Coordinates of C-alpha atoms in Angstrom, one line a residue:
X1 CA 101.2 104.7 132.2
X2 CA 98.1 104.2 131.2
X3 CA 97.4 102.2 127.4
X4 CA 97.1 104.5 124.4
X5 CA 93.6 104.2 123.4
X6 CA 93.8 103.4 119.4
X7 CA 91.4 103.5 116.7
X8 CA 92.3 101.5 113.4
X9 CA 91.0 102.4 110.3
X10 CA 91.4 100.2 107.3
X11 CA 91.4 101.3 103.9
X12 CA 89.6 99.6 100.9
X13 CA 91.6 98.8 97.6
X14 CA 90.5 95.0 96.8
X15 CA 92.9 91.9 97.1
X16 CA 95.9 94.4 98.3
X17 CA 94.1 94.3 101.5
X18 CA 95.8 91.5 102.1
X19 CA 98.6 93.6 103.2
X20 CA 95.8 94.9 106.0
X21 CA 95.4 91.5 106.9
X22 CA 99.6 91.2 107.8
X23 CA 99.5 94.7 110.2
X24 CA 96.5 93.6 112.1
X25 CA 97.9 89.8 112.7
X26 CA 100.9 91.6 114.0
X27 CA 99.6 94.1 115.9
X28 CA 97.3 91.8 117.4
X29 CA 100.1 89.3 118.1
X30 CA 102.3 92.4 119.6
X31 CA 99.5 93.7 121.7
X32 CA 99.3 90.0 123.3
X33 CA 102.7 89.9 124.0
X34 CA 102.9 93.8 125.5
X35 CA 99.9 92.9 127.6
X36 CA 101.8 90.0 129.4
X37 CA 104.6 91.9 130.2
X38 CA 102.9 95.2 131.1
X39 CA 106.4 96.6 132.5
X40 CA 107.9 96.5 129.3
X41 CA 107.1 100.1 127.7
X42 CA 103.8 101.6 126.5
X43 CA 101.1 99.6 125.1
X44 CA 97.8 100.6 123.4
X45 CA 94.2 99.6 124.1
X46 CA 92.1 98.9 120.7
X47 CA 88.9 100.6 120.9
X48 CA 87.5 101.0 117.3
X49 CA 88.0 99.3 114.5
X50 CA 86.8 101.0 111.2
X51 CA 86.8 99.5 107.4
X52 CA 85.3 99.7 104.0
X53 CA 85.3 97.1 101.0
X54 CA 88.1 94.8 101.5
X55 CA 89.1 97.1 104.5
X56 CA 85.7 95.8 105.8
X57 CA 86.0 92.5 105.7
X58 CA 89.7 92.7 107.8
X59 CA 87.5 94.8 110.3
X60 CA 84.4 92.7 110.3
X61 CA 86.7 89.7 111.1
X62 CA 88.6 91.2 113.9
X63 CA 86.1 92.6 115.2
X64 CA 84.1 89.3 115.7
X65 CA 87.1 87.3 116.8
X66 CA 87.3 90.2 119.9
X67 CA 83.5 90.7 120.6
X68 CA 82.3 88.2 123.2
X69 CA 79.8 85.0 122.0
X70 CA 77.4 83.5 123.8
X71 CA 78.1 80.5 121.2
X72 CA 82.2 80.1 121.0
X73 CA 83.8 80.7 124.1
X74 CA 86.6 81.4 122.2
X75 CA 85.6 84.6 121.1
X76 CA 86.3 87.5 122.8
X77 CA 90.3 86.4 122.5
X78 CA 93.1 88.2 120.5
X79 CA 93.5 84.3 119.6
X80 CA 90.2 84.1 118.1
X81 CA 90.7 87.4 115.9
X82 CA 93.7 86.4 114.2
X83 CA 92.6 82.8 113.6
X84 CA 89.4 84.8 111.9
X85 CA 91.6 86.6 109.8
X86 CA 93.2 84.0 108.9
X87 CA 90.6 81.9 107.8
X88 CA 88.9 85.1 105.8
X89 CA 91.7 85.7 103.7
X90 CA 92.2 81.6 103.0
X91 CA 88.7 81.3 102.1
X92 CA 88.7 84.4 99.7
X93 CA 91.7 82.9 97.9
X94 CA 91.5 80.8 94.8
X95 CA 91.6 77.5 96.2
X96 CA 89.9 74.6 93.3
X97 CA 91.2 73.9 90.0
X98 CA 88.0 76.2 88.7
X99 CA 88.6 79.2 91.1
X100 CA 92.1 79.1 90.2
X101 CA 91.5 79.1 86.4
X102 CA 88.9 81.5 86.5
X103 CA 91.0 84.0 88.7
X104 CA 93.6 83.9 85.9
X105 CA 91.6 84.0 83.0
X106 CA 89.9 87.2 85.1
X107 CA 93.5 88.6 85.3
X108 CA 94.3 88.4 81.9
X109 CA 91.4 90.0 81.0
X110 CA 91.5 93.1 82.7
X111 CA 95.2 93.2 81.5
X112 CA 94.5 93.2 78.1
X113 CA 91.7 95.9 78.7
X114 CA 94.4 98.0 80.0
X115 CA 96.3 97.7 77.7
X116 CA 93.2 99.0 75.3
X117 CA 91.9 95.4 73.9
X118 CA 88.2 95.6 73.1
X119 CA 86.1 93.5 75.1
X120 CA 82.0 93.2 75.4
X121 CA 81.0 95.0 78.5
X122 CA 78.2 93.3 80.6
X123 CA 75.8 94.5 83.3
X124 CA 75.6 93.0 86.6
X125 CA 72.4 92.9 86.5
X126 CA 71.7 91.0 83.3
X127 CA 71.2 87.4 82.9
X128 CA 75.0 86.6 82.2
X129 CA 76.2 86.8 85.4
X130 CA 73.4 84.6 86.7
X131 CA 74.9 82.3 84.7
X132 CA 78.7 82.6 84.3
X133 CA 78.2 82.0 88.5
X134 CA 75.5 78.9 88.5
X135 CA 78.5 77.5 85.5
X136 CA 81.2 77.7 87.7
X137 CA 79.5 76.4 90.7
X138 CA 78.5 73.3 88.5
X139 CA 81.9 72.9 88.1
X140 CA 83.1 73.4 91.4
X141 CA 83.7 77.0 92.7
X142 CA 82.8 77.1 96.2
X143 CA 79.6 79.4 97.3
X144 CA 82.8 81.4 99.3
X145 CA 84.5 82.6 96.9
X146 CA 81.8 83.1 94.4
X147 CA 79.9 85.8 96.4
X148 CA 79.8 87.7 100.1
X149 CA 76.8 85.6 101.8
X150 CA 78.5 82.2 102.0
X151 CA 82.2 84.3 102.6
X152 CA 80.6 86.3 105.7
X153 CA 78.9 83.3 107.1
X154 CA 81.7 81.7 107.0
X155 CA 83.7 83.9 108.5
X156 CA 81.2 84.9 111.4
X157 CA 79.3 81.7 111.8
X158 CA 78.2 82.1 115.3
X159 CA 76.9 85.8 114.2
X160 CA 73.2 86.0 115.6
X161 CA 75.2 85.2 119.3
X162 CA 77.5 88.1 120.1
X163 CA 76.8 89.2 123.2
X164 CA 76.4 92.4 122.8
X165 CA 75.9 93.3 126.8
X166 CA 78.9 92.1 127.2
X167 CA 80.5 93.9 124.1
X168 CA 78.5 97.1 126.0
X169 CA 80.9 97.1 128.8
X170 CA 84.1 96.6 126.6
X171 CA 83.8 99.5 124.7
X172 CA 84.6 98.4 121.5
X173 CA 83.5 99.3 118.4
X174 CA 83.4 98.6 114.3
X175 CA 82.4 100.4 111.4
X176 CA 81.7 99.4 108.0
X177 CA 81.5 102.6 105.4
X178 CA 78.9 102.1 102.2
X179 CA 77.1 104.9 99.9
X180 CA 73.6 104.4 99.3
X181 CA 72.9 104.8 95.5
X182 CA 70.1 106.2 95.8
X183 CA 70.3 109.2 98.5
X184 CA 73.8 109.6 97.8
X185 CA 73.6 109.1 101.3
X186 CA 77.4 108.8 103.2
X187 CA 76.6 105.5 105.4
X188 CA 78.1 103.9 108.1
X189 CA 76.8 100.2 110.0
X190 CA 77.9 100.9 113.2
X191 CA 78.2 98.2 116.3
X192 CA 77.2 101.4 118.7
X193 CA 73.9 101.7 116.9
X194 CA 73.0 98.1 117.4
X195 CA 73.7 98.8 120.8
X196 CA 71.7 102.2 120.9
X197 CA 69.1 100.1 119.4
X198 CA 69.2 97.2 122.2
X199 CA 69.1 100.0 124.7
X200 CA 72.5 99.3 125.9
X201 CA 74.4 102.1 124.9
X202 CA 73.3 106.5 124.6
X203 CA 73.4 107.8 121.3
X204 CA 75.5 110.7 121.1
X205 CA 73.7 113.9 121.7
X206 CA 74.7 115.9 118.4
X207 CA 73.6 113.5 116.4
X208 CA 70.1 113.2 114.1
X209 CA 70.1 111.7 111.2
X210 CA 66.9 113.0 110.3
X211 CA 67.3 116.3 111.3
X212 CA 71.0 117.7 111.4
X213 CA 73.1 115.7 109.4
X214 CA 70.9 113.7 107.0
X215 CA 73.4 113.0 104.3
X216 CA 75.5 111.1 107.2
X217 CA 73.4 107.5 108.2
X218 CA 74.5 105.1 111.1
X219 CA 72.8 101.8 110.9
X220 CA 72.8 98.7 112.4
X221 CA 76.3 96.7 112.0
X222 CA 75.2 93.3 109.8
X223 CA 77.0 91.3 107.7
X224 CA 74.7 92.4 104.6
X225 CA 76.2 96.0 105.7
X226 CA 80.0 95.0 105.3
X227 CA 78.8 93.3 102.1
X228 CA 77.3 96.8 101.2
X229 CA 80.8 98.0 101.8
X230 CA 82.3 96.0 99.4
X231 CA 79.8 95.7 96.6
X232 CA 81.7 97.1 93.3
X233 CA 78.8 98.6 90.9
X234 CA 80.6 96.9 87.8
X235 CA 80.8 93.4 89.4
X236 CA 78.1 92.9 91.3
X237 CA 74.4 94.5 91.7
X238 CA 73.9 96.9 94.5
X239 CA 73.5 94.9 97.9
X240 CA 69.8 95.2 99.2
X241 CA 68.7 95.9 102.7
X242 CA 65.1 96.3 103.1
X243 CA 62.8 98.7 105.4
X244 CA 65.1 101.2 105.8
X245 CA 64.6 104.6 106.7
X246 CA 65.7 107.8 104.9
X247 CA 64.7 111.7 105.8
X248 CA 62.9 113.5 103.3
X249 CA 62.8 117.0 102.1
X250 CA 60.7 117.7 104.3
X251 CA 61.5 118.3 107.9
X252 CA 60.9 115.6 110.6
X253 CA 59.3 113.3 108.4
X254 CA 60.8 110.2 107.3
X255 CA 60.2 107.4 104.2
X256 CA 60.9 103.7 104.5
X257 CA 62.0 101.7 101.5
X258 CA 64.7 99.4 100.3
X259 CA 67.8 101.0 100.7
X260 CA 70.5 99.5 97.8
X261 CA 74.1 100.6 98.6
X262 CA 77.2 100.3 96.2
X263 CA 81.2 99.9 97.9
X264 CA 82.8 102.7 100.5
X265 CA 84.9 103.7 98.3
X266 CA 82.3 106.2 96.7
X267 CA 81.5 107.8 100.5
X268 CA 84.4 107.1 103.3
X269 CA 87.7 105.1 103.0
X270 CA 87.3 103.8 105.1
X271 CA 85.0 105.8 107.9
X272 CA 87.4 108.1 110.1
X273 CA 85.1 111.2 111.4
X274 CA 82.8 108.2 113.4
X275 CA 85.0 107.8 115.7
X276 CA 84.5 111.5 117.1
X277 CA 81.1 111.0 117.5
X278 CA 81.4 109.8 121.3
X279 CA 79.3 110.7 124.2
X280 CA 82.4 112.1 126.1
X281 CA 86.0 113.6 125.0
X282 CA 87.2 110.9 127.1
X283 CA 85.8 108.0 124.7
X284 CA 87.9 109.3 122.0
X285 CA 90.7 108.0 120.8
X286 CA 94.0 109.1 121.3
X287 CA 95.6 108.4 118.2
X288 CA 93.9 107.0 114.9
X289 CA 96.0 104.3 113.1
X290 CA 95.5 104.2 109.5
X291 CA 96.2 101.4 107.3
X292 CA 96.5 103.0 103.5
X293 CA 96.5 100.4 100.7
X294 CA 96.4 103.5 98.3
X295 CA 99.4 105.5 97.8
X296 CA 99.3 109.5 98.6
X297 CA 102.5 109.7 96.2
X298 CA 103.8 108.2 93.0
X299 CA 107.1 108.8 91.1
X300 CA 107.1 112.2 89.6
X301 CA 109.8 111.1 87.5
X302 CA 107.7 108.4 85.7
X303 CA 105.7 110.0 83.3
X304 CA 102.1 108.6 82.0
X305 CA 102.2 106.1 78.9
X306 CA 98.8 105.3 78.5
X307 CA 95.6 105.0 79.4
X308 CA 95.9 102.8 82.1
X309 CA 98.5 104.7 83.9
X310 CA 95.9 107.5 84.3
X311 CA 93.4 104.6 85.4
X312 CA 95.5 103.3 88.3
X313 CA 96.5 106.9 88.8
X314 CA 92.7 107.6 89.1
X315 CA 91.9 104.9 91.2
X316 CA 94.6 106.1 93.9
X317 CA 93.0 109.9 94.0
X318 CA 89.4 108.6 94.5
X319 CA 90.3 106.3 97.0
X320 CA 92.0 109.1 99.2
X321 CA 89.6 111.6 98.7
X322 CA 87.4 111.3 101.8
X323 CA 90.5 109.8 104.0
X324 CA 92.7 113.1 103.7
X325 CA 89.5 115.4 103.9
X326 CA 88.6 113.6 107.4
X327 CA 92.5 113.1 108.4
X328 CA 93.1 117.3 107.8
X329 CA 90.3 117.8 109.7
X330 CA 91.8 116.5 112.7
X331 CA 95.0 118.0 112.3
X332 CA 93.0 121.4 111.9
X333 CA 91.3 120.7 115.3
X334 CA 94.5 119.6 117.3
X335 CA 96.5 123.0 115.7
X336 CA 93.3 124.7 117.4
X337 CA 93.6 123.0 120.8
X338 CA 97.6 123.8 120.6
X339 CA 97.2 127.3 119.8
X340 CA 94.0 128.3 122.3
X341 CA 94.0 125.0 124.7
X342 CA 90.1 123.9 125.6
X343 CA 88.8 127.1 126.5
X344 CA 87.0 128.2 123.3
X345 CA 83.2 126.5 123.6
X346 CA 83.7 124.9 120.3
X347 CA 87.4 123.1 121.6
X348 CA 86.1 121.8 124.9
X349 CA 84.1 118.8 123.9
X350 CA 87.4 117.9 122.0
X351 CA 91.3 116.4 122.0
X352 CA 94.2 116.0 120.5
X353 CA 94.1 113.2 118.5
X354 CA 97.9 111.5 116.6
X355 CA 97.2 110.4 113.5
X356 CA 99.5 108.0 112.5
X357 CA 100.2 106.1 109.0
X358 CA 100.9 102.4 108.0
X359 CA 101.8 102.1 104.3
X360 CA 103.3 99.4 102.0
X361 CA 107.1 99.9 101.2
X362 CA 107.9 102.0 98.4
X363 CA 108.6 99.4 95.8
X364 CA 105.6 97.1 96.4
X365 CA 102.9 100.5 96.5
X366 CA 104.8 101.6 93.4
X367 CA 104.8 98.4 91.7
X368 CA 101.2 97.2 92.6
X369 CA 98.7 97.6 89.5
X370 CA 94.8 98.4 89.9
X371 CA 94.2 95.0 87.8
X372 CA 95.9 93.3 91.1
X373 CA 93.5 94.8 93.4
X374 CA 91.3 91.1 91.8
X375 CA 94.2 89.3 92.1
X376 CA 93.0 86.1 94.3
X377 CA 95.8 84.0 93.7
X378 CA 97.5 82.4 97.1
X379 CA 100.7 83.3 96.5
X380 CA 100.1 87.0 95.5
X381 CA 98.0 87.5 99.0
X382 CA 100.3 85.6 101.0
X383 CA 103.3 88.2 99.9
X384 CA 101.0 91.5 100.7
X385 CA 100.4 89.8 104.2
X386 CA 103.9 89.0 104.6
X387 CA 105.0 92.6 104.1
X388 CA 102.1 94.0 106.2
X389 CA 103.7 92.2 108.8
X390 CA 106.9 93.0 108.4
X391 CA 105.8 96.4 108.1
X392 CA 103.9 96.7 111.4
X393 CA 106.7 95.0 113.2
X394 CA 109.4 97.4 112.7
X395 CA 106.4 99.9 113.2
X396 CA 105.4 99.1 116.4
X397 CA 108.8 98.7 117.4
X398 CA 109.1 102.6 116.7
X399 CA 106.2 103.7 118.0
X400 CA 106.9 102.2 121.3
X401 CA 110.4 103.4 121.8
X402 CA 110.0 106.8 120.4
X403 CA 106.9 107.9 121.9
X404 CA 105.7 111.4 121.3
X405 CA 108.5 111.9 118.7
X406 CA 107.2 109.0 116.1
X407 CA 106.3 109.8 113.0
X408 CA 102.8 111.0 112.1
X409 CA 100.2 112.4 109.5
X410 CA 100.8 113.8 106.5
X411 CA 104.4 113.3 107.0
X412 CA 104.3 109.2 107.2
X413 CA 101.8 109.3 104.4
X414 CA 104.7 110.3 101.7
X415 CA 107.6 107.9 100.7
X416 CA 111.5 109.6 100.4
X417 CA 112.1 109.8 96.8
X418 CA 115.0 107.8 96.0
X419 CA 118.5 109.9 95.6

């Protein structure tokens, strides 16, 4: 039988990404050992990988571990994926005596302002920042943890040598998801533009981004892009790509300026709908994987105490908005194709698509506070990865030996109340 081509979409949600990192070590490491014993059940074929904020930066790094290099023959290797995850999440963490202190002292801060303490706000754009950064550097916070530029190089060292003709004729594909402040424009940087760009690769017909859609932007995939995706408005100012062009009111015609772009979370978390836009029904995926670091559901039967119950609360909603408007959409499609098959016009150019759900346990989703989500302690990333992989084991174990009858969207999305 032939591989189940997957598409992985990875939510955003800060340092409880980390969980994000544990599913895709394991279903990285599971994929290697399926494919060298191909008689030993269904197997799946990763063929997009999709991310925004923290979801990103789990994408951008698998992505580049699996993407050939004319630089590191050691790309282009489920090896080489995992070892970059690996290394992304260990350089994030708080590592020096001053990154350590400062994550803390950042921890109990946003605790206290919870809890209603008043604290001074500051601008990321004013002249403290500057500073409190160039202070902790001086006392030795590494250029990684204070800021994306130094983390993404880092990561993708060897970034100006992917070979993308190679990565043409593997079919694979990532996404990073970012709002432009500006337009309000939805955004995505896209690996299948840069090859549309390079000439390697035909841009899906329906598409114009001038004309049709305009709201909806593909760009080139960079790492300034995935930084876009991640760039919080409170923390840091919006991430600046220059000569970049927008439509205008007016049809056909087109300005150029510096595009500045604030985290996914305000446009897609992460991007889902992208992965429809293929030349052919057969370059879709045939199921979507979705790694959810926000819950769907809480306890009814724990009522709101304060003000930062309806805060985390709040943060949950907003980052599922765009996820279950794009996820429904799918599900409305494939009711279609059940109901009239591909004969309408409108259903021939698509398939059914299984949308399928990994999510923390109950207790650790439950438990997990919106402050965490800038939690960079070791040990408190370390556990979300540990469970992530736990998770994705017994997960993968299911999916293969249940087939068809596995659990799926909405349905996987919700957790059993306990009795």
């Amino acid at each position: 039988m032939a591989p189940r081509k997957v598409a992985i979409a990875c939510q955003g949600g800060g340092t409880h990404a980390a969980f994000t990192w544990g599913v895709l070590t394991q279903i990285l490491e599971t994929k290697k050992a399926w494919d060298a014993n191909p008689d030993g059940g269904d197997t799946f074929e990763i063929a997009a990988i999709s991310g925004t904020s923290a979801g990103a930066l789990c994408a951008l790094a698998t992505w580049y571990g699996l993407a050939p290099n004319s630089a590191d023959s050691a790309c282009g290797t489920i090896d080489k994926a995992i070892e970059r995850l690996n290394h992304l999440w260990t350089v994030f963490a708080a590592t020096t005596p001053v990154e350590t202190a400062h994550n803390a002292v950042v921890g109990t801060m946003l605790d206290l302002a919870e809890a209603g303490a008043p604290f001074p706000s500051s601008s990321p754009y004013g002249e403290f920042g500057d500073f409190a950064i160039a202070g902790l550097q001086m006392m030795g916070a590494r250029p990684e943890y204070l800021g994306f530029p130094a983390l993404l190089q880092s990561v993708c060292p060897h970034f100006a040598a992917v070979d993308w003709k190679k990565l043409s004729q593997k079919n694979f594909r990532a996404l990073a998801g970012a709002i432009e402040v500006f337009s309000g424009n939805f955004e995505v940087f896209d690996t299948n533009k840069t090859l549309e760009e390079k000439g390697l690769l035909t841009a899906p017909p329906q598409f114009d981004q001038y004309g049709t859609t305009r709201w909806r932007m593909r760009r080139a995939f960079s790492l300034e892009g995935v930084a876009a995706s991640g760039t919080l408005p409170e923390i840091l100012p919006a991430q600046q790509i220059g000569e970049t062009v927008f439509p205008t009111c007016t049809q056909g015609k087109t300005v150029t300026r510096t595009a500045h772009y604030w985290d996914g979370l305000y446009s897609q978390n992460p991007p889902i709908r992208q992965f429809l836009d293929c030349t052919s029904k057969d370059d879709k995926p045939d199921e979507i994987w979705v790694v959810r670091i926000n819950p769907q559901e809480i306890d009814w039967r724990v009522p709101f105490t304060g003000l930062e119950d309806i805060r985390d609360r709040e943060n949950d909603l907003a980052g599922n908005l765009s996820l279950n408007q794009e996820l429904d959409h799918i599900l409305s499609v494939n009711a279609s194709l059940q109901t009239h098959g591909g004969d309408h016009p409108f259903l021939k150019a698509h398939k059914i698509i299984d949308v399928r759900t990994f999510k923390m346990t109950r207790e650790t989703a439950w438990g997990l506070r919106r402050t965490s989500k800038f939690d960079r302690n070791r040990t408190h990333l370390t556990k979300l990865w540990s469970e992530g992989r736990a998770v994705a084991e017994q997960w993968l174990k299911g999916w293969r030996s249940l087939g068809k009858d596995f659990e799926s969207y909405p349905d996987d999305a919700r957790y059993p109340l306990a009795q």
